[in-house]
Amino acid sequence: MLLLTTTGRRSGRPHTTALGYYPDGERLLVVGSALGADQHPDWFHNLQANAEVTVETGVFTYEADAVPLEGAERDEVFARLVEADAGWGEYQAKTSRTIPVVALVQRQAGPPGGADSFAELLIKVHKTFRRELELIRAEVAASGTAGLGAQLRINCLTLCQGLHNHHTGESMGLFPGLRELHPELATEIDALQAEHDQIGVRLEALEKLLSEPSPDLATEVDRLADLLIAHLDHEEAALLSYL
């Protein structure tokens, strides 16, 4: 999930929207589905008027150009997105408008907004997970028994993949390094690794529920949220002073 900030085409004020996204080489792709409504979402109208946007991925914040894909390129990319999640095709079938696909292209090389230390980076990543989890929690609660739309499914899957990648990196890199430098942390690191394993079980359970409507989805999201928030708090208390 990312936060996309556009400039209001009438007000001139910044407007921020949370969107699921697909990495595509050096650019990110977002979809203006509006759940299959007959009107484009406001954020798309805004970027048509002013293509300069701000993208927040959690770790990095940067300025980007928003480029709506056109013609054969749009059709080819949208077909790939439908293959990844049939919900996008369902939304397109609901409306006569062509659902836009927008490429977000970073305006300068490198990771502006990056962290100056690993401690700062960890805090930024954790802040993003907390924010995304609360957004998804609210979206799942609001969806009720209607089932998940494609946008919410991709938001959930993005969170699951992000957590998996983050914890894999910690387990394979950060934790072994800290064990070597600070043997006194062994007990804490063992406990944090056990929490990673528990969160992994909850992520697998959540991913299974995303394929079709389930009354258990909200409960599973709550279980993951409670476990993850406790883990993030524990990790920060245990490790930040050593990073």
Coordinates of C-alpha atoms in Angstrom, one line a residue:
M1 CA 0.0 0.0 0.0
L2 CA 1.1 3.6 -0.7
L3 CA -0.1 7.1 0.0
L4 CA -0.6 9.2 -3.1
T5 CA -0.8 12.9 -2.6
T6 CA -2.2 14.9 -5.5
T7 CA -3.1 18.6 -5.8
G8 CA -6.8 19.4 -5.9
R9 CA -7.7 20.6 -9.4
R10 CA -10.1 23.1 -8.0
S11 CA -8.9 23.8 -4.4
G12 CA -5.2 23.7 -5.0
R13 CA -4.9 21.8 -1.7
P14 CA -3.1 18.5 -1.2
H15 CA -5.3 15.4 -1.2
T16 CA -3.9 12.1 0.1
T17 CA -5.3 8.7 -0.9
A18 CA -4.2 5.2 0.2
L19 CA -3.9 2.8 -2.7
G20 CA -2.7 -0.6 -3.4
Y21 CA 0.0 -0.8 -6.0
Y22 CA 2.0 -3.1 -8.3
P23 CA 5.7 -2.8 -8.7
D24 CA 6.6 -2.6 -12.4
G25 CA 10.4 -2.3 -12.9
E26 CA 11.4 1.2 -11.7
R27 CA 7.9 2.5 -11.5
L28 CA 4.8 1.7 -9.5
L29 CA 1.3 1.1 -11.0
V30 CA -2.0 2.2 -9.4
V31 CA -5.5 1.6 -10.8
G32 CA -8.4 4.1 -10.9
S33 CA -11.1 1.5 -10.4
A34 CA -13.5 3.5 -8.1
L35 CA -15.1 0.0 -7.5
G36 CA -16.4 0.1 -11.1
A37 CA -18.3 3.4 -10.7
D38 CA -19.0 5.4 -13.9
Q39 CA -16.8 8.3 -12.8
H40 CA -13.1 8.3 -12.4
P41 CA -11.9 8.7 -8.8
D42 CA -11.0 12.3 -7.7
W43 CA -7.3 11.5 -7.4
F44 CA -7.2 10.6 -11.1
H45 CA -8.9 13.9 -12.1
N46 CA -6.4 15.7 -9.9
L47 CA -3.3 14.2 -11.5
Q48 CA -4.8 14.8 -15.0
A49 CA -4.7 18.5 -14.1
N50 CA -1.3 18.3 -12.4
A51 CA 0.9 15.2 -12.9
E52 CA 3.3 16.1 -10.1
V53 CA 2.5 13.9 -7.1
T54 CA 4.1 12.7 -3.8
V55 CA 4.4 9.0 -3.1
E56 CA 4.9 7.5 0.3
T57 CA 5.8 3.9 0.5
G58 CA 6.5 3.8 4.2
V59 CA 10.3 3.6 3.9
F60 CA 10.6 6.4 1.4
T61 CA 8.8 9.5 0.4
Y62 CA 9.5 11.0 -3.0
E63 CA 8.2 13.3 -5.8
A64 CA 6.9 11.5 -8.9
D65 CA 5.3 12.1 -12.2
A66 CA 1.9 10.4 -12.6
V67 CA 1.7 9.0 -16.2
P68 CA -1.7 7.5 -17.3
L69 CA -1.0 4.6 -19.6
E70 CA -2.7 4.7 -23.0
G71 CA -3.6 2.5 -25.9
A72 CA -1.9 -0.9 -26.3
E73 CA 0.3 -0.4 -23.3
R74 CA -2.6 0.3 -21.0
D75 CA -4.5 -2.7 -22.3
E76 CA -1.5 -5.0 -21.9
V77 CA -0.8 -3.9 -18.4
F78 CA -4.4 -4.1 -17.3
A79 CA -4.7 -7.6 -18.7
R80 CA -1.7 -8.5 -16.5
L81 CA -3.4 -7.0 -13.5
V82 CA -6.6 -8.9 -14.2
E83 CA -4.6 -12.1 -14.4
A84 CA -3.2 -11.3 -11.0
D85 CA -6.6 -10.4 -9.5
A86 CA -9.8 -11.0 -11.5
G87 CA -11.5 -8.3 -9.4
W88 CA -10.1 -5.6 -11.7
G89 CA -11.9 -7.2 -14.6
E90 CA -15.1 -7.4 -12.6
Y91 CA -14.9 -3.6 -12.0
Q92 CA -14.3 -2.9 -15.7
A93 CA -17.3 -5.0 -16.6
K94 CA -19.5 -2.7 -14.4
T95 CA -18.7 0.5 -16.3
S96 CA -18.4 1.8 -19.8
R97 CA -15.4 4.0 -19.0
T98 CA -11.9 2.6 -19.5
I99 CA -10.5 2.1 -16.0
P100 CA -7.2 4.0 -15.9
V101 CA -3.8 2.5 -15.0
V102 CA -1.3 5.1 -13.8
A103 CA 2.5 4.7 -13.7
L104 CA 4.2 6.6 -10.9
V105 CA 7.7 7.5 -12.0
Q106 CA 10.2 8.8 -9.4
R107 CA 11.5 12.2 -10.5
Q108 CA 15.1 11.7 -9.3
A109 CA 17.3 8.8 -8.8
G110 CA 18.0 7.3 -5.4
P111 CA 15.8 7.0 -2.3
P112 CA 15.0 10.6 -1.1
G113 CA 13.5 10.6 2.4
G114 CA 15.7 7.6 3.3
A115 CA 16.7 7.0 6.9
D116 CA 20.0 8.2 8.4
S117 CA 20.4 5.1 10.6
F118 CA 19.0 1.6 10.9
A119 CA 17.1 2.7 14.0
E120 CA 15.4 5.4 12.0
L121 CA 14.6 3.1 9.1
L122 CA 13.1 0.5 11.5
I123 CA 10.8 3.1 13.0
K124 CA 9.7 4.3 9.6
V125 CA 8.9 0.8 8.5
H126 CA 7.1 0.0 11.7
K127 CA 5.1 3.2 11.4
T128 CA 4.0 2.2 8.0
F129 CA 2.9 -1.3 9.1
R130 CA 0.9 0.2 11.9
R131 CA -0.8 2.7 9.6
E132 CA -1.6 0.2 6.9
L133 CA -2.9 -2.3 9.4
E134 CA -5.4 0.2 10.8
L135 CA -6.5 1.2 7.3
I136 CA -7.1 -2.4 6.4
R137 CA -8.8 -3.1 9.7
A138 CA -11.3 -0.2 9.0
E139 CA -11.8 -1.2 5.4
V140 CA -12.5 -4.9 6.3
A141 CA -15.0 -3.7 9.0
A142 CA -16.7 -1.4 6.5
S143 CA -17.0 -4.2 3.8
G144 CA -19.3 -6.2 6.0
T145 CA -20.7 -9.2 4.3
A146 CA -20.4 -7.7 0.8
G147 CA -17.0 -9.3 0.3
L148 CA -13.7 -7.8 -0.7
G149 CA -13.3 -5.6 -3.7
A150 CA -10.1 -5.9 -5.8
Q151 CA -8.6 -2.8 -4.2
L152 CA -9.0 -4.2 -0.6
R153 CA -7.7 -7.6 -1.7
I154 CA -4.6 -6.0 -3.1
N155 CA -4.2 -3.8 0.0
C156 CA -4.3 -6.9 2.2
L157 CA -1.9 -8.9 0.0
T158 CA 0.5 -5.9 -0.2
L159 CA 0.6 -5.8 3.6
C160 CA 1.1 -9.6 3.8
Q161 CA 4.0 -9.5 1.3
G162 CA 5.6 -6.5 3.0
L163 CA 5.5 -8.1 6.4
H164 CA 6.9 -11.4 5.0
N165 CA 9.8 -9.5 3.3
H166 CA 10.5 -7.4 6.3
H167 CA 10.6 -10.3 8.7
T168 CA 12.7 -12.4 6.4
G169 CA 15.2 -9.6 6.1
E170 CA 15.4 -9.3 9.9
S171 CA 15.7 -13.0 10.5
M172 CA 18.4 -13.5 7.9
G173 CA 20.3 -10.3 8.4
L174 CA 19.6 -8.1 11.4
F175 CA 19.1 -10.8 14.1
P176 CA 22.3 -12.8 13.3
G177 CA 24.3 -9.6 13.2
L178 CA 23.0 -8.4 16.6
R179 CA 23.6 -11.9 18.1
E180 CA 27.3 -11.6 17.0
L181 CA 27.8 -8.1 18.2
H182 CA 25.6 -8.3 21.4
P183 CA 25.5 -11.8 22.8
E184 CA 23.4 -10.5 25.7
L185 CA 20.5 -10.0 23.3
A186 CA 20.2 -13.7 22.6
T187 CA 17.1 -14.3 24.7
E188 CA 15.3 -11.2 23.3
I189 CA 16.2 -12.2 19.7
D190 CA 14.9 -15.7 20.3
A191 CA 11.6 -14.2 21.6
L192 CA 11.4 -11.9 18.6
Q193 CA 12.0 -14.7 16.2
A194 CA 9.3 -16.8 17.9
E195 CA 6.9 -13.8 17.3
H196 CA 7.9 -13.7 13.6
D197 CA 6.9 -17.4 13.4
Q198 CA 3.6 -16.7 15.0
I199 CA 2.9 -13.8 12.7
G200 CA 3.8 -15.9 9.7
V201 CA 1.1 -18.4 10.7
R202 CA -1.5 -15.6 11.0
L203 CA -0.4 -14.2 7.6
E204 CA -0.9 -17.6 5.9
A205 CA -4.3 -17.8 7.5
L206 CA -5.2 -14.3 6.3
E207 CA -4.0 -15.0 2.7
K208 CA -6.3 -18.1 2.5
L209 CA -9.3 -16.0 3.5
L210 CA -8.7 -13.4 0.8
S211 CA -9.6 -15.7 -2.1
E212 CA -13.4 -15.6 -1.3
P213 CA -15.8 -13.8 1.1
S214 CA -15.5 -15.2 4.7
P215 CA -17.2 -14.2 7.9
D216 CA -13.9 -15.0 9.6
L217 CA -11.9 -12.3 7.8
A218 CA -12.4 -9.5 10.3
T219 CA -11.5 -11.8 13.2
E220 CA -8.3 -12.9 11.5
V221 CA -7.4 -9.3 10.7
D222 CA -7.9 -8.4 14.4
R223 CA -5.8 -11.4 15.5
L224 CA -3.0 -10.3 13.2
A225 CA -3.2 -6.7 14.3
D226 CA -3.0 -7.5 18.0
L227 CA -0.1 -9.8 17.5
L228 CA 1.8 -7.5 15.1
I229 CA 1.4 -4.3 17.2
A230 CA 2.6 -6.1 20.3
H231 CA 5.6 -7.4 18.3
L232 CA 6.5 -4.0 16.9
D233 CA 6.4 -2.5 20.4
H234 CA 8.6 -5.3 21.7
E235 CA 11.1 -5.1 19.0
E236 CA 11.5 -1.3 19.3
A237 CA 11.9 -1.5 23.1
A238 CA 14.5 -4.4 22.8
L239 CA 16.6 -3.3 19.8
L240 CA 16.5 0.4 19.0
S241 CA 19.2 1.4 21.5
Y242 CA 21.5 -1.1 19.8
L243 CA 21.0 0.1 16.3

